[in-house]
XYZ file of C-alpha atoms in Angstrom:
560
model
C 161.480 105.504 -119.962
C 161.083 103.148 -117.008
C 160.365 100.248 -119.378
C 163.427 101.028 -121.511
C 165.591 101.498 -118.409
C 164.484 98.085 -117.139
C 165.169 96.474 -120.516
C 168.650 98.023 -120.819
C 169.408 96.938 -117.227
C 168.343 93.401 -118.091
C 170.609 93.407 -121.161
C 173.551 94.650 -119.053
C 172.921 91.871 -116.528
C 173.056 89.322 -119.346
C 176.287 90.869 -120.664
C 177.782 90.713 -117.148
C 176.893 87.011 -116.869
C 178.349 86.252 -120.308
C 181.591 88.070 -119.404
C 181.925 85.916 -116.272
C 181.404 82.797 -118.401
C 184.235 83.899 -120.712
C 186.431 84.489 -117.637
C 185.785 80.896 -116.607
C 187.359 79.715 -119.871
C 190.398 81.927 -119.179
C 190.828 80.568 -115.661
C 190.447 76.996 -116.945
C 193.278 77.635 -119.409
C 195.535 78.839 -116.564
C 194.574 75.763 -114.533
C 195.398 73.513 -117.511
C 198.881 75.042 -117.848
C 199.555 74.669 -114.136
C 198.381 71.060 -114.210
C 200.732 70.326 -117.126
C 203.636 71.720 -115.083
C 202.817 69.884 -111.859
C 202.373 66.464 -113.468
C 205.563 66.731 -115.524
C 207.947 64.085 -114.074
C 211.054 65.980 -115.239
C 209.974 69.108 -113.372
C 209.081 67.109 -110.255
C 212.458 65.390 -110.294
C 214.328 68.694 -110.695
C 212.427 70.435 -107.856
C 213.038 67.495 -105.511
C 216.783 67.379 -106.367
C 217.093 71.109 -105.631
C 216.875 70.208 -101.883
C 220.046 68.101 -102.108
C 221.771 68.719 -105.470
C 223.389 65.699 -107.004
C 225.897 65.503 -109.813
C 228.226 68.183 -111.090
C 227.453 71.832 -111.818
C 227.174 71.160 -115.525
C 224.559 68.421 -114.957
C 222.575 70.767 -112.703
C 222.831 73.549 -115.324
C 221.718 71.208 -118.132
C 218.738 69.984 -116.090
C 217.752 73.553 -115.255
C 217.881 74.619 -118.905
C 215.752 71.627 -119.908
C 213.091 72.505 -117.314
C 213.131 76.177 -118.327
C 212.616 75.204 -121.990
C 209.594 73.102 -121.063
C 208.136 75.983 -119.053
C 208.741 78.390 -121.927
C 206.938 76.048 -124.314
C 203.893 76.048 -122.028
C 204.005 79.864 -121.776
C 203.759 80.159 -125.540
C 200.249 78.646 -125.386
C 199.267 81.143 -122.637
C 201.040 84.461 -123.437
C 199.367 86.287 -120.516
C 201.524 84.225 -118.097
C 204.678 86.368 -117.719
C 206.600 84.422 -115.059
C 206.546 80.994 -113.433
C 208.292 80.425 -110.054
C 208.862 76.922 -108.692
C 209.810 76.607 -104.987
C 210.912 73.432 -103.267
C 209.579 72.222 -99.921
C 212.122 74.410 -98.033
C 210.713 77.524 -99.736
C 213.823 78.021 -101.878
C 213.397 79.090 -105.486
C 214.231 76.064 -107.628
C 213.588 77.471 -111.109
C 212.316 80.710 -112.652
C 210.912 81.129 -116.169
C 210.162 84.721 -117.258
C 208.516 86.161 -120.340
C 208.644 89.954 -120.205
C 209.696 92.543 -117.674
C 208.016 91.204 -114.522
C 210.272 90.595 -111.574
C 210.026 88.257 -108.621
C 207.108 88.876 -106.180
C 208.090 90.636 -103.020
C 208.155 88.772 -99.693
C 204.916 90.376 -98.495
C 203.034 89.625 -101.710
C 204.409 86.115 -101.817
C 203.529 85.507 -98.174
C 199.969 86.786 -98.720
C 199.470 84.254 -101.492
C 201.259 81.412 -99.688
C 199.069 81.865 -96.593
C 196.013 80.964 -98.673
C 197.492 77.613 -99.672
C 196.548 74.419 -97.912
C 199.253 71.819 -97.635
C 196.954 68.907 -98.460
C 195.112 70.610 -101.345
C 196.275 71.380 -104.862
C 193.762 74.119 -105.738
C 194.790 77.404 -107.326
C 194.630 80.480 -105.123
C 194.609 83.978 -106.593
C 195.804 87.379 -105.535
C 197.224 90.717 -106.665
C 200.787 91.920 -106.421
C 202.919 94.891 -107.352
C 206.140 93.711 -109.014
C 209.203 95.592 -110.151
C 209.063 96.471 -113.839
C 211.688 97.971 -116.100
C 209.224 99.313 -118.659
C 206.434 100.893 -116.574
C 206.792 104.611 -115.714
C 206.532 104.081 -111.945
C 208.945 101.191 -111.973
C 206.256 98.798 -110.759
C 203.358 96.919 -112.344
C 200.176 95.494 -110.844
C 199.827 91.862 -111.817
C 197.743 88.835 -110.964
C 199.337 86.008 -109.000
C 198.107 82.398 -108.922
C 199.728 79.783 -106.687
C 199.134 76.145 -105.850
C 200.778 73.306 -104.006
C 202.612 70.932 -106.347
C 201.212 67.425 -105.814
C 202.261 64.460 -107.907
C 199.858 61.784 -109.169
C 200.069 60.131 -105.721
C 198.991 63.439 -104.057
C 202.399 63.816 -102.363
C 203.509 67.489 -102.183
C 206.948 68.322 -103.493
C 206.907 72.117 -103.829
C 204.957 75.270 -104.603
C 204.270 76.942 -107.943
C 203.591 80.654 -108.413
C 202.439 82.117 -111.741
C 202.511 85.846 -112.498
C 200.005 87.110 -115.106
C 199.201 90.449 -116.673
C 195.965 92.176 -115.703
C 195.039 91.971 -119.398
C 194.186 88.322 -118.714
C 191.017 89.698 -117.101
C 190.679 93.219 -118.485
C 190.433 92.168 -122.150
C 187.534 89.827 -121.288
C 185.728 92.606 -119.362
C 186.344 95.212 -122.057
C 182.706 95.155 -123.253
C 181.496 96.110 -119.766
C 183.908 99.046 -119.355
C 183.886 100.527 -122.881
C 183.618 104.323 -123.223
C 184.570 104.659 -119.543
C 180.926 104.324 -118.465
C 181.208 100.916 -116.795
C 182.610 99.791 -113.473
C 183.716 96.232 -112.706
C 185.058 94.462 -109.647
C 186.183 90.823 -109.646
C 186.612 88.828 -106.425
C 188.623 85.640 -106.193
C 187.088 82.536 -104.541
C 188.360 83.454 -101.038
C 186.770 86.899 -101.256
C 189.854 88.958 -102.017
C 189.981 91.627 -104.716
C 191.431 90.280 -107.966
C 190.687 93.034 -110.487
C 188.921 96.400 -110.564
C 188.898 99.458 -112.844
C 187.863 101.760 -109.962
C 190.021 103.961 -107.727
C 190.645 103.133 -104.064
C 187.711 105.117 -102.710
C 185.274 103.580 -105.220
C 186.671 100.121 -104.508
C 186.085 100.537 -100.779
C 182.545 101.746 -101.458
C 181.881 98.678 -103.612
C 183.349 96.328 -101.006
C 180.907 97.747 -98.424
C 178.093 97.193 -100.893
C 179.256 93.600 -101.364
C 179.421 92.953 -97.630
C 175.717 93.874 -97.409
C 175.075 90.595 -99.262
C 171.961 91.716 -101.171
C 171.803 89.641 -104.414
C 169.433 92.101 -106.111
C 170.703 94.910 -108.381
C 172.093 97.781 -106.280
C 172.552 101.492 -106.941
C 175.708 103.394 -105.946
C 176.758 106.972 -106.574
C 180.400 107.497 -107.598
C 181.932 110.832 -108.613
C 178.456 112.330 -108.890
C 177.209 109.554 -111.232
C 174.701 106.907 -110.177
C 175.557 103.365 -111.254
C 173.417 100.254 -111.380
C 175.416 97.229 -110.164
C 174.575 93.583 -110.802
C 176.227 90.547 -109.208
C 176.970 87.116 -110.672
C 178.758 84.224 -108.990
C 180.649 81.548 -110.928
C 180.117 77.995 -109.719
C 182.089 75.910 -108.879
C 185.193 78.072 -109.462
C 183.949 80.594 -106.873
C 184.733 83.900 -108.675
C 182.270 86.767 -108.233
C 181.840 89.615 -110.724
C 180.177 92.954 -109.952
C 179.390 95.054 -112.996
C 178.000 98.587 -112.998
C 176.512 100.726 -115.746
C 175.880 104.477 -115.575
C 172.198 105.400 -115.180
C 172.943 108.736 -116.814
C 174.113 106.885 -119.918
C 170.955 104.766 -119.841
C 168.783 107.869 -119.468
C 170.653 109.629 -122.268
C 170.015 106.692 -124.606
C 166.389 106.617 -123.502
C 165.924 110.309 -124.269
C 167.497 109.859 -127.706
C 165.117 106.957 -128.396
C 162.117 108.980 -127.180
C 163.092 111.919 -129.403
C 163.302 109.537 -132.345
C 159.858 108.151 -131.470
C 158.365 111.649 -131.235
C 159.760 112.842 -134.567
C 158.820 109.555 -136.201
C 155.284 109.807 -134.818
C 154.855 113.348 -136.117
C 156.185 112.278 -139.508
C 153.817 109.288 -139.611
C 150.801 111.504 -138.799
C 151.678 114.044 -141.506
C 152.441 111.361 -144.069
C 149.237 109.483 -143.225
C 147.161 112.649 -143.694
C 148.770 113.279 -147.057
C 148.292 109.688 -148.193
C 144.636 109.654 -147.120
C 143.953 112.831 -149.124
C 145.734 111.544 -152.241
C 144.276 108.036 -152.039
C 140.731 109.349 -151.618
C 141.007 111.399 -154.784
C 142.826 108.700 -156.771
C 140.436 105.967 -155.623
C 137.011 107.397 -156.376
C 137.610 108.576 -159.960
C 138.899 105.214 -161.317
C 136.088 103.366 -159.551
C 133.489 105.615 -161.227
C 135.086 104.964 -164.664
C 135.084 101.226 -163.979
C 131.383 101.225 -163.036
C 130.457 103.039 -166.271
C 132.489 100.580 -168.344
C 130.846 97.570 -166.657
C 127.378 98.969 -167.414
C 128.261 99.323 -171.111
C 129.718 95.804 -171.199
C 126.570 94.370 -169.600
C 124.496 96.082 -172.291
C 126.482 94.213 -174.970
C 128.815 97.034 -176.009
C 132.092 95.118 -176.196
C 133.886 98.110 -177.673
C 133.653 99.909 -174.309
C 137.003 101.036 -172.860
C 137.968 103.012 -169.740
C 140.855 105.423 -169.277
C 143.704 104.251 -167.013
C 144.682 107.081 -164.651
C 147.484 105.434 -162.596
C 149.828 102.495 -162.418
C 148.596 101.118 -159.070
C 146.118 98.328 -158.353
C 143.196 100.351 -159.703
C 145.159 101.025 -162.865
C 145.823 97.292 -163.162
C 142.081 96.607 -162.778
C 141.355 99.178 -165.512
C 143.913 97.605 -167.846
C 142.476 94.162 -167.084
C 138.965 95.405 -167.928
C 140.131 96.793 -171.265
C 142.031 93.583 -172.012
C 139.014 91.440 -171.086
C 136.663 93.460 -173.308
C 139.126 93.254 -176.186
C 139.583 89.478 -175.769
C 135.823 88.882 -175.639
C 135.386 90.881 -178.831
C 138.276 89.004 -180.478
C 136.862 85.606 -179.436
C 133.487 86.449 -180.941
C 135.175 87.367 -184.219
C 137.255 84.185 -184.131
C 134.151 82.035 -183.760
C 132.655 83.497 -186.932
C 135.959 83.186 -188.813
C 136.393 79.598 -187.601
C 132.978 78.630 -188.912
C 133.792 80.164 -192.290
C 137.215 78.497 -192.636
C 136.211 75.083 -191.254
C 135.296 73.667 -194.672
C 138.519 75.001 -196.196
C 140.529 73.234 -193.462
C 138.727 69.954 -194.106
C 139.434 70.193 -197.835
C 143.129 70.865 -197.187
C 143.347 67.874 -194.812
C 141.771 65.587 -197.419
C 144.161 66.879 -200.072
C 147.136 66.256 -197.734
C 146.130 62.601 -197.418
C 145.483 62.027 -201.142
C 149.088 62.586 -202.268
C 150.679 59.808 -200.110
C 147.699 57.583 -201.010
C 148.671 57.753 -204.688
C 152.268 57.011 -203.669
C 151.036 53.858 -201.890
C 149.233 52.742 -205.074
C 152.413 53.346 -207.042
C 154.433 51.114 -204.674
C 151.748 48.466 -204.989
C 152.037 48.450 -208.806
C 155.839 48.355 -208.510
C 155.571 45.307 -206.235
C 153.568 43.299 -208.802
C 155.901 44.409 -211.582
C 158.959 43.067 -209.707
C 157.109 39.933 -208.630
C 156.119 39.086 -212.228
C 159.748 39.654 -213.289
C 160.921 36.998 -210.794
C 162.584 39.568 -208.522
C 161.027 38.220 -205.326
C 163.468 39.782 -202.854
C 163.051 43.263 -204.274
C 159.281 42.745 -204.498
C 159.074 41.745 -200.842
C 161.124 44.781 -199.871
C 158.835 47.089 -201.854
C 155.832 45.341 -200.271
C 157.206 46.027 -196.788
C 157.669 49.705 -197.652
C 154.160 49.826 -199.112
C 152.604 48.290 -196.009
C 154.438 50.713 -193.720
C 153.299 53.636 -195.885
C 149.704 52.421 -195.769
C 149.975 51.963 -192.004
C 151.299 55.492 -191.567
C 148.472 57.022 -193.638
C 145.983 56.228 -190.888
C 145.623 58.744 -188.049
C 147.779 58.137 -185.002
C 144.586 58.484 -182.948
C 143.193 55.331 -184.591
C 143.876 52.258 -182.474
C 145.475 49.156 -183.975
C 146.143 45.608 -182.800
C 149.246 44.027 -181.360
C 149.426 41.811 -184.478
C 149.432 44.800 -186.843
C 152.035 46.609 -184.743
C 154.319 43.558 -184.711
C 153.892 43.176 -188.492
C 155.070 46.758 -189.005
C 158.040 46.005 -186.755
C 158.884 43.042 -189.047
C 158.561 45.277 -192.132
C 160.849 47.886 -190.596
C 163.449 45.265 -189.604
C 163.352 43.778 -193.139
C 163.957 47.192 -194.714
C 166.819 47.960 -192.308
C 168.559 44.613 -192.727
C 168.178 44.554 -196.533
C 169.199 48.132 -197.285
C 171.437 49.318 -194.438
C 172.576 47.247 -191.480
C 172.998 43.652 -192.663
C 172.026 40.530 -190.754
C 170.382 40.836 -187.332
C 168.996 37.975 -185.266
C 165.389 38.939 -184.588
C 163.165 37.143 -182.075
C 159.485 38.138 -181.948
C 157.413 36.203 -179.386
C 153.658 36.637 -178.897
C 150.912 34.106 -178.401
C 148.193 33.928 -181.061
C 145.548 34.913 -178.514
C 147.317 38.238 -177.880
C 147.540 39.423 -181.498
C 143.979 40.766 -181.492
C 144.473 42.969 -178.399
C 143.952 46.671 -179.001
C 146.727 49.222 -178.510
C 147.697 52.668 -179.681
C 149.292 52.974 -183.115
C 153.044 53.500 -183.568
C 154.184 52.634 -180.036
C 156.782 49.973 -180.902
C 158.260 51.444 -184.099
C 160.031 54.410 -182.392
C 161.518 52.027 -179.808
C 162.753 49.579 -182.498
C 164.114 52.467 -184.556
C 166.170 53.625 -181.520
C 167.772 50.157 -181.446
C 169.044 50.519 -185.049
C 169.990 54.202 -184.756
C 171.725 54.047 -181.374
C 172.193 50.550 -179.923
C 173.640 48.901 -183.115
C 175.385 51.948 -184.571
C 178.907 50.598 -183.900
C 178.201 46.847 -184.167
C 178.794 44.774 -187.277
C 177.859 41.276 -186.087
C 176.281 39.232 -183.263
C 173.356 41.651 -183.057
C 170.218 40.352 -181.374
C 166.849 42.079 -181.135
C 164.046 40.511 -179.090
C 160.408 41.650 -178.993
C 158.228 39.753 -176.547
C 154.551 40.275 -175.593
C 152.933 38.509 -172.621
C 150.036 38.938 -170.216
C 151.292 39.579 -166.695
C 149.571 41.008 -163.600
C 146.437 41.887 -165.558
C 148.294 43.996 -168.136
C 149.871 43.591 -171.576
C 153.643 43.592 -171.110
C 155.777 44.261 -174.198
C 159.557 44.034 -173.950
C 161.960 45.348 -176.611
C 165.511 44.250 -175.725
C 168.859 44.381 -177.529
C 172.486 43.481 -176.865
C 173.808 46.783 -178.172
C 176.066 49.458 -176.732
C 173.795 50.329 -173.770
C 173.618 53.715 -172.108
C 175.362 55.543 -169.282
C 173.451 56.881 -166.278
C 173.033 60.407 -167.644
C 171.507 59.226 -170.954
C 169.287 56.721 -169.138
C 168.056 59.478 -166.812
C 167.300 61.727 -169.798
C 165.210 58.963 -171.410
C 163.264 58.304 -168.212
C 162.558 62.007 -167.754
C 160.446 62.844 -170.803
C 161.063 66.607 -170.559
C 164.836 66.054 -170.518
C 165.041 64.120 -173.809
C 167.337 65.804 -176.344
C 166.050 66.553 -179.795
C 168.341 63.995 -181.472
C 166.452 61.154 -179.731
C 163.273 61.775 -181.751
C 162.550 58.994 -184.224
C 159.237 58.688 -186.133
C 156.715 60.322 -183.864
C 159.531 60.242 -181.315
C 160.333 58.376 -178.164
C 159.109 61.368 -176.155
C 155.739 61.039 -177.878
C 155.499 57.340 -176.871
C 156.068 58.167 -173.210
C 153.721 61.112 -173.243
C 150.889 59.371 -175.139
C 150.820 56.414 -172.748
C 150.868 58.796 -169.784
C 148.002 60.933 -171.158
C 145.775 58.144 -172.508
C 146.225 55.383 -169.918
C 147.828 56.980 -166.856
C 149.139 55.035 -163.866
C 149.992 52.189 -163.453
C 150.716 51.979 -167.185
C 153.838 53.424 -168.762
C 157.373 52.720 -169.944
C 160.350 51.478 -167.908
C 163.912 51.475 -169.243
C 166.903 49.500 -167.972
C 170.351 49.554 -169.534
C 173.936 48.491 -168.826
C 176.767 50.215 -170.619
C 178.223 47.841 -173.218
C 175.671 45.055 -172.569
C 172.396 46.315 -174.013
C 169.087 47.991 -173.246
C 165.584 46.726 -172.391
C 162.407 48.801 -172.783
C 159.331 47.508 -170.921
C 155.958 48.850 -172.056
C 152.947 48.191 -169.818
C 149.493 48.623 -171.461
C 145.935 47.795 -170.428
C 144.278 44.680 -171.857
C 141.750 45.865 -174.466
C 140.054 43.950 -177.281
C 139.117 45.225 -180.751
C 135.457 45.438 -181.879
C 134.146 42.304 -183.672
C 133.506 44.170 -186.926
C 137.187 45.264 -186.977
C 138.424 41.715 -186.412
C 136.077 40.471 -189.086
C 137.970 42.482 -191.682
C 140.996 40.225 -191.256
C 143.202 42.827 -189.646
C 143.839 40.842 -186.492
């Protein structure tokens, strides 16, 4: 209880300090309004002329109304300011602006505030006053009064300003400290006078004696049979001092409630722990025994062993995992036997799948010679191109080819496209003779070239240019496929660069996605594909491959 009392006291001290900081903002706002009034040249001129009025009565009335309107405008920004009194150097009231039911301060109250002023200083001084009020039951209202000498920008005094404010200016800021009637507060203005308090006269006098003792540490005071803990905070440089008190009985009551909660919670935890220990002991040992028996059977080679799952907790999950593991091991053993049996059948089916297109290739070959002998050279060359592409496609994609073979298939594909579908296209294929024998993966360029015809030239009828160029650069084989087609926007270009984001309608042949993925899997960094495109101006695909040569026996067959 002592620890909790100390902690609650510390929290109240922090709340008291934060309340004083909020009061500083309130006092700064009042100071800002007063500064706006004092430095207003129209107000200064009117207050000075009130000593010796000049002009007619109407001019004086018009000037007064103008000043009152300016004061009213400033009061709108600070609604707690109920009245503003401006006195000239003779002490005569020059102008009054009221907002509410507050009357003019009495002579004694006004004199008490005026006595605090220094003629050569323009600081605000604060005090309390009891003013006549038409709405309060007693006919009077306690208000806060702030006054200051009116100095122009040359520090020459020309009058005195008095502002009357509601106590709510302070009380609403200190509301958190006095909620539920359990808190006491006392606010002193910079000169040591009482500015605000929610205590009665006897309690206020008791607190003032406590303040005069000057002890900065927390103090205890008994009021109306209740002991309060008071803390003190001083606001620099404004000079206000706030004393805040909290009832120790309230602190002790909260402490007892917390202790009762701790006691009941502790008893509940002990009972619940005992119950959980009993249940967990019973539910833990039985599944573990079943698991041990199942493991022994599995070690002996009995893969049909299963254990019963008694719960849905971690042990139940382990039991289910054991059963699943035993079942998967048994299934894998069966699959191995079945795979061995069906392996020959799979090989026969694969051979049969390749025989059918092989006969189709022979048929195209016979058709080529038929057309050639009938003097139909163009058609024969077209059939020959189709036949070569078919023969090329019959070989496994895992079988490497040469750059020369790949470029030849590109020429065949372009010939078929231009003859049957798209019309004339200017094609530029550049590769040195020494590069044609370099080894590369099969079907890397065809999907890229196909994309040019399907997408880049889809809306073009003429002036179409396709360039394929292969060079050695930076120790790698660089192949560029460029066109002057429609190009791509940023979203499509991003989708092509991100292989997983490619839409299905971009697959051509083995697919552009396959080209990217195969290079990534087989060669890895720094090899790959780079794409650049400008909308309406064309696209360039740069393929970077390692420099590899074909075996001599392959080149000897004339395939280079």
